[in-house]
GROMACS .gro file of N, CA and C in nm:
model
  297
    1UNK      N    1   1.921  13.715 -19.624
    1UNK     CA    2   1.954  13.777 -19.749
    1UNK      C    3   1.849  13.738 -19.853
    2UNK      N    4   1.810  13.811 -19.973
    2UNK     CA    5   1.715  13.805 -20.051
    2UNK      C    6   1.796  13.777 -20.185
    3UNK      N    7   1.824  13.691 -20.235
    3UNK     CA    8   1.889  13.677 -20.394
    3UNK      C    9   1.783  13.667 -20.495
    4UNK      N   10   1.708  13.713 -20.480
    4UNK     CA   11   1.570  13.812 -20.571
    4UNK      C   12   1.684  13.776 -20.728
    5UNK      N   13   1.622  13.736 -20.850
    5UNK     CA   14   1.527  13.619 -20.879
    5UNK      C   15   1.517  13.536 -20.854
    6UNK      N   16   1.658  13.464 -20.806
    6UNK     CA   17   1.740  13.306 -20.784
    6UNK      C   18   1.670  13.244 -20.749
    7UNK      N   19   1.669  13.132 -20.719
    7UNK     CA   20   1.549  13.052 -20.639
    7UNK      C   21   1.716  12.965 -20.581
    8UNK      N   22   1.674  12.837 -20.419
    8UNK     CA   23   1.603  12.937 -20.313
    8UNK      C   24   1.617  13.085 -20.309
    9UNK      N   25   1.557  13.160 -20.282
    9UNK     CA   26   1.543  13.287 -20.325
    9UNK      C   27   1.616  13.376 -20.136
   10UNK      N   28   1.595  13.313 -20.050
   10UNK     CA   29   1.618  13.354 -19.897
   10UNK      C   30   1.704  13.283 -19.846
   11UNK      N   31   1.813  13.325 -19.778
   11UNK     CA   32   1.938  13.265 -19.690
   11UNK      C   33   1.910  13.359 -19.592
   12UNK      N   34   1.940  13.252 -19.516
   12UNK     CA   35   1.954  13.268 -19.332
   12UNK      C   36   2.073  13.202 -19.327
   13UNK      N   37   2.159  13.339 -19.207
   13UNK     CA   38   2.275  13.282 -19.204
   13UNK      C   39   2.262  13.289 -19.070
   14UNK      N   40   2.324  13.212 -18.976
   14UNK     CA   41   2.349  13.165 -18.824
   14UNK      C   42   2.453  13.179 -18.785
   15UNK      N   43   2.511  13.271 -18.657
   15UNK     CA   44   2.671  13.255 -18.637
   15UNK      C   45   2.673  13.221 -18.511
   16UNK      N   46   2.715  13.140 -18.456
   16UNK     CA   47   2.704  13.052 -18.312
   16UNK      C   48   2.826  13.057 -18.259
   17UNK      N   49   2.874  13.134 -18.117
   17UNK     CA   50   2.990  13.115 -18.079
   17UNK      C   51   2.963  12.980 -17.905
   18UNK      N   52   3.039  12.935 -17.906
   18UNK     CA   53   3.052  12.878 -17.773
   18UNK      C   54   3.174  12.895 -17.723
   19UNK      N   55   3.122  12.934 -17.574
   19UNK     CA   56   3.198  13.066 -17.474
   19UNK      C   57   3.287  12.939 -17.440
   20UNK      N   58   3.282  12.835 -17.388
   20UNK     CA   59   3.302  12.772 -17.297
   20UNK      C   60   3.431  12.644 -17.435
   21UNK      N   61   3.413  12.634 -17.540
   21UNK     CA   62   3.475  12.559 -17.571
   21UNK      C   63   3.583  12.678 -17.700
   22UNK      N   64   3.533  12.832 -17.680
   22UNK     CA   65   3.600  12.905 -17.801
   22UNK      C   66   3.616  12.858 -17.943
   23UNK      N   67   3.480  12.781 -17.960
   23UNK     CA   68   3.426  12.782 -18.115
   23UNK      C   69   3.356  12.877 -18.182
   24UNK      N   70   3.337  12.858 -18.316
   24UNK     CA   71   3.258  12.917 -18.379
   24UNK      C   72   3.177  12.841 -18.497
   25UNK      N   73   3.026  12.839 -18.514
   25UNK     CA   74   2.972  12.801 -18.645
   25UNK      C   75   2.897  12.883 -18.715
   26UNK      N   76   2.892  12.917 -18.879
   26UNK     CA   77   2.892  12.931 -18.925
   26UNK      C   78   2.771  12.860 -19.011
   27UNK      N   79   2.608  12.876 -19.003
   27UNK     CA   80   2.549  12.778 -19.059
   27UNK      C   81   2.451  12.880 -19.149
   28UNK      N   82   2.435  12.821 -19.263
   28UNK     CA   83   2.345  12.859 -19.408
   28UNK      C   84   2.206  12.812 -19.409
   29UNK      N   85   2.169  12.861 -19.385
   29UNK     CA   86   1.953  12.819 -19.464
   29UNK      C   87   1.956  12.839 -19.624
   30UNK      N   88   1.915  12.799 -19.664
   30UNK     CA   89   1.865  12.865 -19.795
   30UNK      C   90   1.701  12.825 -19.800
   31UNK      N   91   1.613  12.910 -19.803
   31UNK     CA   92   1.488  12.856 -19.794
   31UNK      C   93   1.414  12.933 -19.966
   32UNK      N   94   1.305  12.856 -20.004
   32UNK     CA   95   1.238  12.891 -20.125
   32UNK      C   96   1.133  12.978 -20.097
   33UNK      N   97   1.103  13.111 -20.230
   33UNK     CA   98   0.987  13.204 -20.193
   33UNK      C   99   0.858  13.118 -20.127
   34UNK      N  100   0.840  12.999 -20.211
   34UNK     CA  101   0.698  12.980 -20.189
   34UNK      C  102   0.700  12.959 -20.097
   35UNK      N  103   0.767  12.855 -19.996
   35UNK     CA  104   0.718  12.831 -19.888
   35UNK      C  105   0.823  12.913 -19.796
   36UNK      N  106   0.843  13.027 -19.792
   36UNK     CA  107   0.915  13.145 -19.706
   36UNK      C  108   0.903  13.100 -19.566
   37UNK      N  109   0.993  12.959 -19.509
   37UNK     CA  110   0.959  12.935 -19.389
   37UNK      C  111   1.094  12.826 -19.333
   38UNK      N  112   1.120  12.840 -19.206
   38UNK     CA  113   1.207  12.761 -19.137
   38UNK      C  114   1.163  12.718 -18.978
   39UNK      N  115   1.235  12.627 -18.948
   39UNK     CA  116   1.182  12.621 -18.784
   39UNK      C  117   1.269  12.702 -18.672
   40UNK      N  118   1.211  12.759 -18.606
   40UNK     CA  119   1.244  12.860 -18.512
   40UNK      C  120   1.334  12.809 -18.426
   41UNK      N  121   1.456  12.864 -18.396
   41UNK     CA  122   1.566  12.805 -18.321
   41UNK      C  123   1.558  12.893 -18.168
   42UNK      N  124   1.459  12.927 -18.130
   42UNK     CA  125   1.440  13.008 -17.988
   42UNK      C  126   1.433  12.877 -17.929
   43UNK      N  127   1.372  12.775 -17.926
   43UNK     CA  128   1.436  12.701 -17.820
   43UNK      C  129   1.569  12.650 -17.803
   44UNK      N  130   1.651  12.674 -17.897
   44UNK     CA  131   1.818  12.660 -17.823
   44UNK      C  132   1.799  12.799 -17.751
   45UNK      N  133   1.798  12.891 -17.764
   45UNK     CA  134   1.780  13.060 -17.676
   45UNK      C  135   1.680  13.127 -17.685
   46UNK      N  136   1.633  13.179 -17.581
   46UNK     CA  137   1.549  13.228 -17.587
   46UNK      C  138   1.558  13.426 -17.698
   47UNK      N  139   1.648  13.421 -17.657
   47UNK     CA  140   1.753  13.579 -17.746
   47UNK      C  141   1.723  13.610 -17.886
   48UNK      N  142   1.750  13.440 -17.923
   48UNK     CA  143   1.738  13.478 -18.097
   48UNK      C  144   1.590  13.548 -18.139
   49UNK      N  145   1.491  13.549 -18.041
   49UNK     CA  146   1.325  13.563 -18.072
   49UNK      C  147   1.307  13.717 -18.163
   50UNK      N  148   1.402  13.795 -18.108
   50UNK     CA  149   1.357  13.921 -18.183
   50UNK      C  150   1.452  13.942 -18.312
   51UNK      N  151   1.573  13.830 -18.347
   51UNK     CA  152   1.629  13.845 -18.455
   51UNK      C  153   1.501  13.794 -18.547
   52UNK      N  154   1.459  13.695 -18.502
   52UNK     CA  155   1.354  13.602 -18.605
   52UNK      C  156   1.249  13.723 -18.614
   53UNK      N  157   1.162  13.770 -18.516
   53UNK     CA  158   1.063  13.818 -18.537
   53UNK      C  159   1.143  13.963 -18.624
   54UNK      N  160   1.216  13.977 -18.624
   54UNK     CA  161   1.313  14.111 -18.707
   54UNK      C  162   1.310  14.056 -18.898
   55UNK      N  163   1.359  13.956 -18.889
   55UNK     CA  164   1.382  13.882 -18.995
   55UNK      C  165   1.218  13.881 -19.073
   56UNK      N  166   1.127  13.784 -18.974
   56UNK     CA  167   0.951  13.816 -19.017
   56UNK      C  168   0.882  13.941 -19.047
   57UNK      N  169   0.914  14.047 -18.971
   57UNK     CA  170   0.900  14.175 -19.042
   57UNK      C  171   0.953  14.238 -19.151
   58UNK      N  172   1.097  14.240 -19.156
   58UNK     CA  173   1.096  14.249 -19.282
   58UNK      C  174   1.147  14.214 -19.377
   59UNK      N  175   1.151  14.059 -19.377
   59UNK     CA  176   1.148  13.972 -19.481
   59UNK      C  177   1.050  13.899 -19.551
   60UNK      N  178   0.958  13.877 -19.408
   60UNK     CA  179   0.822  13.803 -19.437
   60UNK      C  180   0.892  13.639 -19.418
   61UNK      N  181   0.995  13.576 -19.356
   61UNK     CA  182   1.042  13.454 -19.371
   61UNK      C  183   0.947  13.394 -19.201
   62UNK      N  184   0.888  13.308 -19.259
   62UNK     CA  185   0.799  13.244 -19.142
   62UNK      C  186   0.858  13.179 -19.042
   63UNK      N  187   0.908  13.184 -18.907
   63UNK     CA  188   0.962  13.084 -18.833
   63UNK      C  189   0.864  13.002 -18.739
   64UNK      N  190   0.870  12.845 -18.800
   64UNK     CA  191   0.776  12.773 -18.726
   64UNK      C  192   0.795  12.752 -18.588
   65UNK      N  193   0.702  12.758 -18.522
   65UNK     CA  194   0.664  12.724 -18.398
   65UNK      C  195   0.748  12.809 -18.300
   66UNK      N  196   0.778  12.926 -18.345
   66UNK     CA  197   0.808  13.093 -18.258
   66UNK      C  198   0.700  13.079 -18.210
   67UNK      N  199   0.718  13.136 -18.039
   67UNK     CA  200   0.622  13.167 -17.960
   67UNK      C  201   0.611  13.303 -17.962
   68UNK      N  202   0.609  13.385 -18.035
   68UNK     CA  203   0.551  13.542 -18.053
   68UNK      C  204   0.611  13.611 -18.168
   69UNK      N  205   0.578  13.556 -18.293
   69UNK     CA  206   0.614  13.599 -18.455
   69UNK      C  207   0.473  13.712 -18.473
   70UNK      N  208   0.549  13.789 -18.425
   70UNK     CA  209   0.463  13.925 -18.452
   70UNK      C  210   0.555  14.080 -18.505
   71UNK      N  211   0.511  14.186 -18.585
   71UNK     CA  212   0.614  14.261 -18.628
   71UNK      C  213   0.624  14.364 -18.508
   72UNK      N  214   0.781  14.337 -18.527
   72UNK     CA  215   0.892  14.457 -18.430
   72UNK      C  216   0.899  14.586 -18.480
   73UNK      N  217   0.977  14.591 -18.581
   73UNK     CA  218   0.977  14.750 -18.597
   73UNK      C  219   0.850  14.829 -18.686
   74UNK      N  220   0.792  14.732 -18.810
   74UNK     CA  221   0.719  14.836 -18.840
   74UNK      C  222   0.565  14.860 -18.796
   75UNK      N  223   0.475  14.905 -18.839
   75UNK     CA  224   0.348  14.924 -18.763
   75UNK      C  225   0.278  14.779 -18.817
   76UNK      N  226   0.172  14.750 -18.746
   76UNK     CA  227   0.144  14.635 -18.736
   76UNK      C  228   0.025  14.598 -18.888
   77UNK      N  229   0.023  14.770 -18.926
   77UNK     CA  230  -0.124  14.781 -19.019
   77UNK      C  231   0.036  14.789 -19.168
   78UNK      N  232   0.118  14.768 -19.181
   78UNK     CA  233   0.203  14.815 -19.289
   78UNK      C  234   0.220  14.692 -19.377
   79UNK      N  235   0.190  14.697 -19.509
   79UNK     CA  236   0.136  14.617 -19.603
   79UNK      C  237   0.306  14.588 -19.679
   80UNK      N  238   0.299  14.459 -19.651
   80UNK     CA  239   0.477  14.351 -19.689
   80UNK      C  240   0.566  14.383 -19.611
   81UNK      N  241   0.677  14.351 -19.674
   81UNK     CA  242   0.801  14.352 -19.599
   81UNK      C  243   0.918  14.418 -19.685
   82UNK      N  244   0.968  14.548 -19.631
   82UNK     CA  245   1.051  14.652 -19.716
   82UNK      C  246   1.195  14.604 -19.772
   83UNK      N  247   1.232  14.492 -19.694
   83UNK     CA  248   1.350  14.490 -19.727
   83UNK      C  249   1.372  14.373 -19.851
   84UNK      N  250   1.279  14.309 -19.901
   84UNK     CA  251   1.251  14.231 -19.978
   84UNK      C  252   1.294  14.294 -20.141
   85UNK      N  253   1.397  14.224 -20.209
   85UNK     CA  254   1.425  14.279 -20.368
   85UNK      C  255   1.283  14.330 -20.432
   86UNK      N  256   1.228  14.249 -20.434
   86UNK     CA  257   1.100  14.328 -20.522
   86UNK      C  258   0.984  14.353 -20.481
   87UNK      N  259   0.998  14.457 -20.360
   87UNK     CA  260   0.897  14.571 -20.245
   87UNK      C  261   0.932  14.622 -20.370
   88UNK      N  262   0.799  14.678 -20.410
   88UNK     CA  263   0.753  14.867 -20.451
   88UNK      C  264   0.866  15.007 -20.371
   89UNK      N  265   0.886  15.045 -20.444
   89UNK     CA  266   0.969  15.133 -20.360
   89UNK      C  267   0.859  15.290 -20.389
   90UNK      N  268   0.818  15.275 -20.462
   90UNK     CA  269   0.706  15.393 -20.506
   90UNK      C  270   0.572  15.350 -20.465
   91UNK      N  271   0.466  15.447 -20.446
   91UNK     CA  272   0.367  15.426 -20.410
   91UNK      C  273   0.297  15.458 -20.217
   92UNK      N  274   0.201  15.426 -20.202
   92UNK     CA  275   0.154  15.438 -20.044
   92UNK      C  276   0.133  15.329 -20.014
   93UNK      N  277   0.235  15.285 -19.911
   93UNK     CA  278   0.233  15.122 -19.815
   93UNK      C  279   0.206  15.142 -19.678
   94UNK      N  280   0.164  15.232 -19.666
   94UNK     CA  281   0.199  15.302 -19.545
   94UNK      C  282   0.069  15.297 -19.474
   95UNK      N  283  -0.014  15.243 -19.417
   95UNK     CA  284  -0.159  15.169 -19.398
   95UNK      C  285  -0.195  15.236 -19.275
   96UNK      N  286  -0.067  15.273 -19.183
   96UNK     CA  287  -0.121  15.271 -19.066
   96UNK      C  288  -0.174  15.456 -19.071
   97UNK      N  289  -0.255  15.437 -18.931
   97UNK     CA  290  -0.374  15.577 -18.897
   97UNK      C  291  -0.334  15.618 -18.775
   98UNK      N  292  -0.317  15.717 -18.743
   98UNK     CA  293  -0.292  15.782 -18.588
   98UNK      C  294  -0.439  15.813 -18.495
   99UNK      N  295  -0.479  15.768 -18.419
   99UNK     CA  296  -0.577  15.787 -18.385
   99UNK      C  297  -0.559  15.862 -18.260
   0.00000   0.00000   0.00000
């Protein structure tokens, strides 16, 4: 989530079930614009990789030491991250070329 002005300005929320004991957790990030970054929880699963790299596209929130933080859905030439409070909503962001 983006609470665009607030500072920390980015929450990451985590919902963790375990099959085997029928729990549930419930865990909060709150991370700051400047340093738009957390450590990558793909080594508890390997699964979470494309929520994070989902989250890095279009949030721009850095997850350290992901083994493949590269963008999923949008084109690879597309300038920020759309879902961010204060993306341009006007204008050409739109970078990429069909060749």
């Amino acid at each position: 989530m983006d609470w665009y002005p607030d500072e920390p300005r980015f929450e990451i929320v985590y919902l963790l079930h375990s099959i085997e004991r029928n729990e549930r957790l419930r865990l909060k990030c709150r991370v700051p614009s400047e340093a738009a970054g957390i450590d990558s929880v793909t080594g508890v699963g390997p699964r979470r990789n494309w929520y994070e790299r989902e989250v890095f596209d279009l949030f721009g929130i850095d997850f350290r030491n992901h083994p493949d933080l590269r963008r999923i859905m949008m084109p690879e030439t597309w300038e920020g991250h759309p879902l961010r409070k204060d993306y341009p909503v006007t204008g050409d962001k739109y970078a990429y070329t069909q060749e």
